[in-house]
Amino acid sequence: MERTLGIIKPNATKKNVTGKIIAMWEDAGLRVVGLKRTWLTPAQAEGFYAEHLGKPFFGNLVEFMTSGPVVLAALEGEDAIQGNRRLMGATNPAEAAEGTIRKLYADSFTENAVHGSDSPASAEREINFFFNVFELI
Ligand code: CMP
């Protein structure tokens, strides 16, 4: 069993497809073990995406991630990290395969509907960034 962090980003919450994305996670064998809807502050978004600090898209990324509500989900399942990344599709929605979350709901490279952890170390850091131990059941 493995855990990963999924984020339903502001363009997707605006489209009112939170339930549809959660259903795609569940249909892919992932279990929601932690869930919250919130509106990130700039400090939270900057801290979460600290590894991208200094990259040309960083400012846009933080602006977008703080532009509306997000849904944070800790997801558990076998091969959860890579399984969720396959389900999300390519970061660039123009390259996302049919049937993926980004093919369905992404609008651009930045407004790409969902985030998913890319490694076990990132998953642990990202889940702990938003959830405490009592919120993961
Ligand atoms: P995400 O999986 O949340 O991780 C970092 C985010 O930065 C990524 O999704 C994109 O939304 C954004 N991103 C990464 N690379 C680029 C890029 N080259 N141009 C614009 N946005 C990017």
CSV table of N, CA and C and ligand atoms in Angstrom, one decimal:
chain,number,residue,atom,x,y,z
A,1,MET,N,0.8,-1.2,0.0
A,1,MET,CA,0.0,0.0,0.0
A,1,MET,C,0.9,1.3,0.0
A,2,GLU,N,0.4,2.2,-0.7
A,2,GLU,CA,1.2,3.5,-0.9
A,2,GLU,C,0.2,4.6,-0.8
A,3,ARG,N,0.7,5.8,-0.4
A,3,ARG,CA,-0.1,7.0,-0.4
A,3,ARG,C,0.4,8.0,-1.3
A,4,THR,N,-0.4,8.9,-1.8
A,4,THR,CA,0.0,10.0,-2.7
A,4,THR,C,-1.0,11.2,-2.4
A,5,LEU,N,-0.5,12.4,-2.7
A,5,LEU,CA,-1.4,13.6,-2.5
A,5,LEU,C,-1.9,14.0,-3.9
A,6,GLY,N,-3.2,14.1,-3.9
A,6,GLY,CA,-3.9,14.7,-5.1
A,6,GLY,C,-4.5,16.0,-4.7
A,7,ILE,N,-4.4,17.0,-5.7
A,7,ILE,CA,-5.0,18.3,-5.5
A,7,ILE,C,-6.0,18.5,-6.7
A,8,ILE,N,-7.2,18.8,-6.4
A,8,ILE,CA,-8.1,19.3,-7.5
A,8,ILE,C,-8.0,20.8,-7.5
A,9,LYS,N,-7.5,21.3,-8.6
A,9,LYS,CA,-7.0,22.7,-8.7
A,9,LYS,C,-8.2,23.7,-8.9
A,10,PRO,N,-7.9,25.0,-8.8
A,10,PRO,CA,-9.0,26.0,-8.9
A,10,PRO,C,-9.8,25.9,-10.2
A,11,ASN,N,-9.2,25.6,-11.3
A,11,ASN,CA,-10.0,25.6,-12.6
A,11,ASN,C,-11.0,24.4,-12.5
A,12,ALA,N,-10.6,23.3,-11.8
A,12,ALA,CA,-11.5,22.2,-11.8
A,12,ALA,C,-12.6,22.4,-10.7
A,13,THR,N,-12.3,23.0,-9.6
A,13,THR,CA,-13.4,23.2,-8.6
A,13,THR,C,-14.4,24.2,-9.2
A,14,LYS,N,-13.9,25.2,-10.0
A,14,LYS,CA,-14.8,26.2,-10.7
A,14,LYS,C,-15.7,25.5,-11.6
A,15,LYS,N,-15.3,24.4,-12.3
A,15,LYS,CA,-16.1,23.6,-13.2
A,15,LYS,C,-17.1,22.7,-12.5
A,16,ASN,N,-17.0,22.6,-11.1
A,16,ASN,CA,-17.8,21.8,-10.3
A,16,ASN,C,-17.7,20.3,-10.6
A,17,VAL,N,-16.5,19.9,-10.8
A,17,VAL,CA,-16.2,18.5,-11.2
A,17,VAL,C,-15.5,17.7,-10.0
A,18,THR,N,-15.5,18.3,-8.8
A,18,THR,CA,-14.9,17.6,-7.7
A,18,THR,C,-15.3,16.1,-7.6
A,19,GLY,N,-16.6,15.9,-7.6
A,19,GLY,CA,-17.1,14.6,-7.4
A,19,GLY,C,-16.7,13.7,-8.6
A,20,LYS,N,-16.7,14.2,-9.8
A,20,LYS,CA,-16.3,13.4,-10.9
A,20,LYS,C,-14.9,12.9,-10.8
A,21,ILE,N,-14.0,13.8,-10.4
A,21,ILE,CA,-12.6,13.5,-10.2
A,21,ILE,C,-12.4,12.5,-9.1
A,22,ILE,N,-13.1,12.7,-8.0
A,22,ILE,CA,-12.9,11.7,-6.9
A,22,ILE,C,-13.4,10.4,-7.3
A,23,ALA,N,-14.5,10.3,-8.1
A,23,ALA,CA,-15.0,9.0,-8.6
A,23,ALA,C,-13.9,8.4,-9.6
A,24,MET,N,-13.2,9.2,-10.3
A,24,MET,CA,-12.2,8.6,-11.2
A,24,MET,C,-11.1,8.0,-10.3
A,25,TRP,N,-10.7,8.7,-9.2
A,25,TRP,CA,-9.7,8.1,-8.3
A,25,TRP,C,-10.2,6.8,-7.8
A,26,GLU,N,-11.4,6.8,-7.3
A,26,GLU,CA,-12.0,5.6,-6.7
A,26,GLU,C,-12.1,4.4,-7.7
A,27,ASP,N,-12.5,4.8,-8.9
A,27,ASP,CA,-12.7,3.7,-9.9
A,27,ASP,C,-11.3,3.1,-10.3
A,28,ALA,N,-10.3,3.9,-10.1
A,28,ALA,CA,-8.9,3.4,-10.4
A,28,ALA,C,-8.3,2.7,-9.2
A,29,GLY,N,-9.1,2.4,-8.2
A,29,GLY,CA,-8.6,1.6,-7.1
A,29,GLY,C,-8.0,2.4,-5.9
A,30,LEU,N,-8.1,3.7,-6.0
A,30,LEU,CA,-7.5,4.6,-4.9
A,30,LEU,C,-8.6,4.9,-3.9
A,31,ARG,N,-8.2,4.9,-2.6
A,31,ARG,CA,-9.1,5.2,-1.5
A,31,ARG,C,-8.8,6.5,-1.0
A,32,VAL,N,-9.8,7.4,-0.7
A,32,VAL,CA,-9.6,8.7,-0.1
A,32,VAL,C,-9.5,8.5,1.4
A,33,VAL,N,-8.3,8.7,1.9
A,33,VAL,CA,-8.0,8.6,3.4
A,33,VAL,C,-7.9,9.9,4.1
A,34,GLY,N,-7.9,11.0,3.3
A,34,GLY,CA,-7.9,12.3,3.9
A,34,GLY,C,-8.5,13.3,2.9
A,35,LEU,N,-9.3,14.3,3.3
A,35,LEU,CA,-9.9,15.1,2.3
A,35,LEU,C,-10.3,16.5,2.9
A,36,LYS,N,-9.9,17.5,2.2
A,36,LYS,CA,-10.3,18.9,2.7
A,36,LYS,C,-10.4,19.8,1.5
A,37,ARG,N,-11.4,20.7,1.6
A,37,ARG,CA,-11.5,21.8,0.6
A,37,ARG,C,-11.1,23.1,1.3
A,38,THR,N,-10.2,23.8,0.6
A,38,THR,CA,-9.7,25.0,1.3
A,38,THR,C,-9.3,26.0,0.2
A,39,TRP,N,-8.9,27.2,0.6
A,39,TRP,CA,-8.4,28.2,-0.3
A,39,TRP,C,-7.0,28.5,0.1
A,40,LEU,N,-6.0,28.2,-0.7
A,40,LEU,CA,-4.6,28.3,-0.3
A,40,LEU,C,-4.2,29.8,-0.2
A,41,THR,N,-3.4,30.1,0.8
A,41,THR,CA,-2.8,31.4,0.9
A,41,THR,C,-1.5,31.4,0.0
A,42,PRO,N,-1.0,32.6,-0.4
A,42,PRO,CA,0.2,32.6,-1.2
A,42,PRO,C,1.4,31.9,-0.5
A,43,ALA,N,1.5,32.1,0.8
A,43,ALA,CA,2.6,31.4,1.6
A,43,ALA,C,2.4,29.9,1.5
A,44,GLN,N,1.2,29.4,1.6
A,44,GLN,CA,1.0,27.9,1.5
A,44,GLN,C,1.4,27.4,0.1
A,45,ALA,N,0.9,28.1,-1.0
A,45,ALA,CA,1.2,27.7,-2.4
A,45,ALA,C,2.7,27.8,-2.6
A,46,GLU,N,3.4,28.9,-2.2
A,46,GLU,CA,4.8,29.0,-2.4
A,46,GLU,C,5.6,27.9,-1.6
A,47,GLY,N,5.1,27.6,-0.4
A,47,GLY,CA,5.8,26.5,0.4
A,47,GLY,C,5.6,25.2,-0.3
A,48,PHE,N,4.4,24.9,-0.7
A,48,PHE,CA,4.1,23.6,-1.4
A,48,PHE,C,4.9,23.4,-2.6
A,49,TYR,N,5.0,24.5,-3.4
A,49,TYR,CA,5.8,24.4,-4.7
A,49,TYR,C,7.2,24.9,-4.6
A,50,ALA,N,7.8,24.9,-3.4
A,50,ALA,CA,9.1,25.4,-3.2
A,50,ALA,C,10.2,24.9,-4.2
A,51,GLU,N,10.0,23.7,-4.6
A,51,GLU,CA,11.0,23.1,-5.6
A,51,GLU,C,11.0,23.9,-6.9
A,52,HIS,N,9.9,24.6,-7.2
A,52,HIS,CA,9.8,25.3,-8.5
A,52,HIS,C,10.2,26.8,-8.3
A,53,LEU,N,10.6,27.2,-7.1
A,53,LEU,CA,10.9,28.6,-6.9
A,53,LEU,C,12.0,29.0,-7.9
A,54,GLY,N,11.8,30.2,-8.5
A,54,GLY,CA,12.8,30.7,-9.5
A,54,GLY,C,12.6,30.3,-10.9
A,55,LYS,N,11.7,29.3,-11.1
A,55,LYS,CA,11.4,28.9,-12.5
A,55,LYS,C,10.4,30.0,-13.1
A,56,PRO,N,10.5,30.1,-14.4
A,56,PRO,CA,9.7,31.2,-15.1
A,56,PRO,C,8.2,31.1,-14.8
A,57,PHE,N,7.7,29.9,-14.6
A,57,PHE,CA,6.2,29.8,-14.4
A,57,PHE,C,5.8,29.9,-12.9
A,58,PHE,N,6.8,30.1,-12.0
A,58,PHE,CA,6.4,30.0,-10.6
A,58,PHE,C,5.4,31.1,-10.2
A,59,GLY,N,5.5,32.3,-10.6
A,59,GLY,CA,4.6,33.3,-10.2
A,59,GLY,C,3.2,33.0,-10.7
A,60,ASN,N,3.1,32.6,-12.0
A,60,ASN,CA,1.7,32.2,-12.5
A,60,ASN,C,1.1,31.1,-11.8
A,61,LEU,N,2.0,30.1,-11.4
A,61,LEU,CA,1.5,28.9,-10.7
A,61,LEU,C,0.9,29.3,-9.3
A,62,VAL,N,1.6,30.1,-8.6
A,62,VAL,CA,1.2,30.6,-7.3
A,62,VAL,C,-0.1,31.4,-7.4
A,63,GLU,N,-0.1,32.3,-8.4
A,63,GLU,CA,-1.3,33.1,-8.6
A,63,GLU,C,-2.5,32.2,-9.0
A,64,PHE,N,-2.3,31.3,-9.8
A,64,PHE,CA,-3.4,30.4,-10.2
A,64,PHE,C,-3.9,29.5,-9.0
A,65,MET,N,-2.9,29.0,-8.2
A,65,MET,CA,-3.3,28.1,-7.1
A,65,MET,C,-4.0,28.8,-6.0
A,66,THR,N,-3.9,30.1,-6.0
A,66,THR,CA,-4.5,30.9,-4.9
A,66,THR,C,-5.7,31.7,-5.5
A,67,SER,N,-6.2,31.3,-6.7
A,67,SER,CA,-7.3,32.1,-7.4
A,67,SER,C,-8.6,31.5,-7.1
A,68,GLY,N,-8.7,30.4,-6.3
A,68,GLY,CA,-10.0,29.8,-6.0
A,68,GLY,C,-9.8,28.6,-5.1
A,69,PRO,N,-10.9,28.0,-4.7
A,69,PRO,CA,-10.8,26.8,-3.8
A,69,PRO,C,-10.1,25.7,-4.5
A,70,VAL,N,-9.4,24.9,-3.6
A,70,VAL,CA,-8.8,23.6,-4.1
A,70,VAL,C,-9.4,22.5,-3.2
A,71,VAL,N,-9.3,21.3,-3.6
A,71,VAL,CA,-9.6,20.1,-2.8
A,71,VAL,C,-8.3,19.3,-2.7
A,72,LEU,N,-7.9,19.1,-1.4
A,72,LEU,CA,-6.7,18.3,-1.1
A,72,LEU,C,-7.1,16.9,-0.7
A,73,ALA,N,-6.5,15.9,-1.4
A,73,ALA,CA,-6.9,14.5,-1.1
A,73,ALA,C,-5.7,13.6,-0.8
A,74,ALA,N,-5.6,13.0,0.3
A,74,ALA,CA,-4.6,11.9,0.5
A,74,ALA,C,-5.3,10.6,0.0
A,75,LEU,N,-4.6,10.0,-0.9
A,75,LEU,CA,-5.1,8.8,-1.6
A,75,LEU,C,-4.2,7.6,-1.3
A,76,GLU,N,-4.9,6.5,-1.1
A,76,GLU,CA,-4.1,5.2,-0.8
A,76,GLU,C,-4.5,4.1,-1.7
A,77,GLY,N,-3.5,3.3,-2.1
A,77,GLY,CA,-3.8,2.2,-2.9
A,77,GLY,C,-2.4,1.5,-3.3
A,78,GLU,N,-2.5,0.4,-4.0
A,78,GLU,CA,-1.3,-0.2,-4.5
A,78,GLU,C,-0.8,0.6,-5.7
A,79,ASP,N,0.5,0.9,-5.7
A,79,ASP,CA,1.1,1.7,-6.7
A,79,ASP,C,0.4,3.1,-6.9
A,80,ALA,N,0.0,3.7,-5.7
A,80,ALA,CA,-0.9,4.9,-5.8
A,80,ALA,C,-0.2,6.0,-6.5
A,81,ILE,N,1.1,6.2,-6.4
A,81,ILE,CA,1.8,7.4,-6.9
A,81,ILE,C,1.8,7.3,-8.5
A,82,GLN,N,2.3,6.2,-9.0
A,82,GLN,CA,2.4,6.1,-10.5
A,82,GLN,C,1.0,5.9,-11.0
A,83,GLY,N,0.1,5.1,-10.3
A,83,GLY,CA,-1.2,4.9,-10.8
A,83,GLY,C,-2.0,6.2,-11.0
A,84,ASN,N,-1.8,7.1,-10.0
A,84,ASN,CA,-2.5,8.4,-10.1
A,84,ASN,C,-1.9,9.3,-11.2
A,85,ARG,N,-0.6,9.2,-11.4
A,85,ARG,CA,0.0,9.9,-12.5
A,85,ARG,C,-0.4,9.5,-13.9
A,86,ARG,N,-0.6,8.1,-14.0
A,86,ARG,CA,-1.2,7.6,-15.3
A,86,ARG,C,-2.6,8.1,-15.5
A,87,LEU,N,-3.4,8.1,-14.4
A,87,LEU,CA,-4.8,8.6,-14.5
A,87,LEU,C,-4.9,10.0,-14.8
A,88,MET,N,-3.9,10.9,-14.2
A,88,MET,CA,-4.0,12.3,-14.5
A,88,MET,C,-3.6,12.6,-15.9
A,89,GLY,N,-2.7,11.9,-16.5
A,89,GLY,CA,-2.2,12.2,-17.9
A,89,GLY,C,-1.1,13.2,-17.8
A,90,ALA,N,-0.6,13.6,-19.0
A,90,ALA,CA,0.6,14.4,-19.1
A,90,ALA,C,0.3,15.8,-18.5
A,91,THR,N,1.4,16.4,-17.9
A,91,THR,CA,1.3,17.8,-17.3
A,91,THR,C,0.8,18.8,-18.4
A,92,ASN,N,1.3,18.6,-19.6
A,92,ASN,CA,0.9,19.5,-20.7
A,92,ASN,C,-0.4,18.8,-21.2
A,93,PRO,N,-1.6,19.5,-21.1
A,93,PRO,CA,-2.8,18.8,-21.5
A,93,PRO,C,-2.9,18.5,-22.9
A,94,ALA,N,-2.1,19.2,-23.8
A,94,ALA,CA,-2.1,18.9,-25.2
A,94,ALA,C,-1.6,17.5,-25.4
A,95,GLU,N,-0.8,17.0,-24.5
A,95,GLU,CA,-0.2,15.7,-24.6
A,95,GLU,C,-1.0,14.6,-23.8
A,96,ALA,N,-2.0,15.0,-23.1
A,96,ALA,CA,-2.7,14.1,-22.2
A,96,ALA,C,-3.5,13.1,-23.0
A,97,ALA,N,-3.5,11.8,-22.6
A,97,ALA,CA,-4.2,10.7,-23.4
A,97,ALA,C,-5.7,10.8,-23.1
A,98,GLU,N,-6.4,10.2,-24.0
A,98,GLU,CA,-7.9,10.1,-23.9
A,98,GLU,C,-8.2,9.4,-22.6
A,99,GLY,N,-9.2,9.8,-21.9
A,99,GLY,CA,-9.7,9.1,-20.7
A,99,GLY,C,-9.0,9.6,-19.4
A,100,THR,N,-7.9,10.4,-19.6
A,100,THR,CA,-7.2,10.9,-18.4
A,100,THR,C,-8.0,12.2,-17.8
A,101,ILE,N,-7.7,12.4,-16.5
A,101,ILE,CA,-8.3,13.6,-15.9
A,101,ILE,C,-8.0,14.9,-16.6
A,102,ARG,N,-6.7,15.0,-17.0
A,102,ARG,CA,-6.3,16.3,-17.6
A,102,ARG,C,-6.9,16.4,-19.1
A,103,LYS,N,-7.0,15.3,-19.8
A,103,LYS,CA,-7.7,15.4,-21.1
A,103,LYS,C,-9.1,15.9,-20.9
A,104,LEU,N,-9.7,15.5,-19.9
A,104,LEU,CA,-11.1,15.9,-19.7
A,104,LEU,C,-11.2,17.3,-19.1
A,105,TYR,N,-10.4,17.7,-18.2
A,105,TYR,CA,-10.6,18.9,-17.4
A,105,TYR,C,-9.5,20.0,-17.4
A,106,ALA,N,-8.3,19.7,-18.0
A,106,ALA,CA,-7.3,20.7,-18.0
A,106,ALA,C,-7.6,21.8,-19.0
A,107,ASP,N,-7.1,23.0,-18.8
A,107,ASP,CA,-7.3,24.1,-19.7
A,107,ASP,C,-6.0,24.6,-20.3
A,108,SER,N,-4.9,24.4,-19.6
A,108,SER,CA,-3.6,24.8,-20.0
A,108,SER,C,-2.5,24.1,-19.2
A,109,PHE,N,-1.2,24.4,-19.5
A,109,PHE,CA,-0.1,23.8,-18.7
A,109,PHE,C,-0.3,24.2,-17.2
A,110,THR,N,-0.6,25.4,-17.0
A,110,THR,CA,-0.7,25.9,-15.6
A,110,THR,C,-2.1,25.4,-15.0
A,111,GLU,N,-3.1,25.7,-15.7
A,111,GLU,CA,-4.5,25.3,-15.2
A,111,GLU,C,-4.8,23.9,-15.7
A,112,ASN,N,-4.0,23.0,-15.1
A,112,ASN,CA,-4.1,21.6,-15.5
A,112,ASN,C,-4.9,20.6,-14.6
A,113,ALA,N,-5.9,21.2,-13.9
A,113,ALA,CA,-6.9,20.5,-13.2
A,113,ALA,C,-6.5,19.7,-11.9
A,114,VAL,N,-5.4,19.0,-12.0
A,114,VAL,CA,-5.0,18.2,-10.8
A,114,VAL,C,-3.5,18.2,-10.7
A,115,HIS,N,-3.1,18.0,-9.4
A,115,HIS,CA,-1.7,17.7,-9.1
A,115,HIS,C,-1.7,16.3,-8.5
A,116,GLY,N,-0.5,15.6,-8.7
A,116,GLY,CA,-0.3,14.3,-8.0
A,116,GLY,C,1.2,14.2,-7.7
A,117,SER,N,1.5,13.7,-6.5
A,117,SER,CA,2.9,13.5,-6.1
A,117,SER,C,3.6,12.7,-7.1
A,118,ASP,N,5.0,13.0,-7.3
A,118,ASP,CA,5.7,12.3,-8.3
A,118,ASP,C,6.7,11.3,-7.8
A,119,SER,N,6.8,11.1,-6.5
A,119,SER,CA,7.7,10.1,-5.9
A,119,SER,C,7.3,9.8,-4.5
A,120,PRO,N,7.8,8.8,-3.9
A,120,PRO,CA,7.5,8.5,-2.5
A,120,PRO,C,7.9,9.6,-1.5
A,121,ALA,N,9.1,10.2,-1.8
A,121,ALA,CA,9.6,11.3,-0.9
A,121,ALA,C,8.6,12.5,-1.0
A,122,SER,N,8.3,12.8,-2.3
A,122,SER,CA,7.3,14.0,-2.5
A,122,SER,C,6.0,13.7,-1.8
A,123,ALA,N,5.5,12.5,-2.0
A,123,ALA,CA,4.2,12.1,-1.5
A,123,ALA,C,4.2,12.3,0.1
A,124,GLU,N,5.2,11.9,0.7
A,124,GLU,CA,5.3,12.0,2.2
A,124,GLU,C,5.3,13.5,2.6
A,125,ARG,N,6.2,14.2,1.9
A,125,ARG,CA,6.3,15.7,2.2
A,125,ARG,C,4.9,16.4,2.0
A,126,GLU,N,4.3,16.1,0.8
A,126,GLU,CA,3.1,16.8,0.4
A,126,GLU,C,1.9,16.4,1.3
A,127,ILE,N,1.8,15.2,1.7
A,127,ILE,CA,0.7,14.8,2.5
A,127,ILE,C,0.9,15.5,3.9
A,128,ASN,N,2.1,15.4,4.4
A,128,ASN,CA,2.3,16.0,5.7
A,128,ASN,C,2.2,17.5,5.7
A,129,PHE,N,2.4,18.1,4.5
A,129,PHE,CA,2.3,19.6,4.4
A,129,PHE,C,0.8,20.0,4.7
A,130,PHE,N,-0.1,19.2,4.3
A,130,PHE,CA,-1.5,19.6,4.5
A,130,PHE,C,-2.3,18.8,5.5
A,131,PHE,N,-1.9,17.6,5.9
A,131,PHE,CA,-2.7,16.8,6.8
A,131,PHE,C,-1.9,16.5,8.1
A,132,ASN,N,-2.6,16.4,9.2
A,132,ASN,CA,-1.9,15.8,10.4
A,132,ASN,C,-2.4,14.4,10.6
A,133,VAL,N,-1.8,13.7,11.5
A,133,VAL,CA,-2.0,12.3,11.6
A,133,VAL,C,-3.4,11.9,11.9
A,134,PHE,N,-4.1,12.8,12.6
A,134,PHE,CA,-5.5,12.5,13.0
A,134,PHE,C,-6.5,12.7,11.8
A,135,GLU,N,-6.0,13.3,10.7
A,135,GLU,CA,-6.9,13.5,9.6
A,135,GLU,C,-6.7,12.5,8.5
A,136,LEU,N,-5.9,11.5,8.8
A,136,LEU,CA,-5.6,10.4,7.8
A,136,LEU,C,-6.1,9.1,8.3
A,137,ILE,N,-7.2,8.7,7.8
A,137,ILE,CA,-7.9,7.5,8.3
A,137,ILE,C,-8.2,6.5,7.3
B,1,CMP,P1,1.8,20.1,-10.9
B,1,CMP,O1,1.8,18.7,-11.2
B,1,CMP,O2,0.9,20.7,-9.9
B,1,CMP,O3,3.3,20.5,-10.5
B,1,CMP,C1,3.9,21.8,-10.8
B,1,CMP,C2,3.0,22.6,-11.7
B,1,CMP,O4,3.7,23.7,-12.3
B,1,CMP,C3,2.5,21.7,-12.8
B,1,CMP,O5,1.6,20.9,-12.3
B,1,CMP,C4,2.1,22.8,-13.8
B,1,CMP,O6,0.8,23.3,-13.5
B,1,CMP,C5,3.1,23.9,-13.6
B,1,CMP,N1,4.1,23.8,-14.6
B,1,CMP,C6,5.1,22.9,-14.7
B,1,CMP,N2,5.9,23.2,-15.7
B,1,CMP,C7,5.3,24.3,-16.3
B,1,CMP,C8,5.7,25.0,-17.5
B,1,CMP,N3,6.7,24.7,-18.2
B,1,CMP,N4,4.9,26.1,-17.8
B,1,CMP,C9,3.8,26.4,-17.0
B,1,CMP,N5,3.4,25.7,-15.9
B,1,CMP,C10,4.2,24.6,-15.6
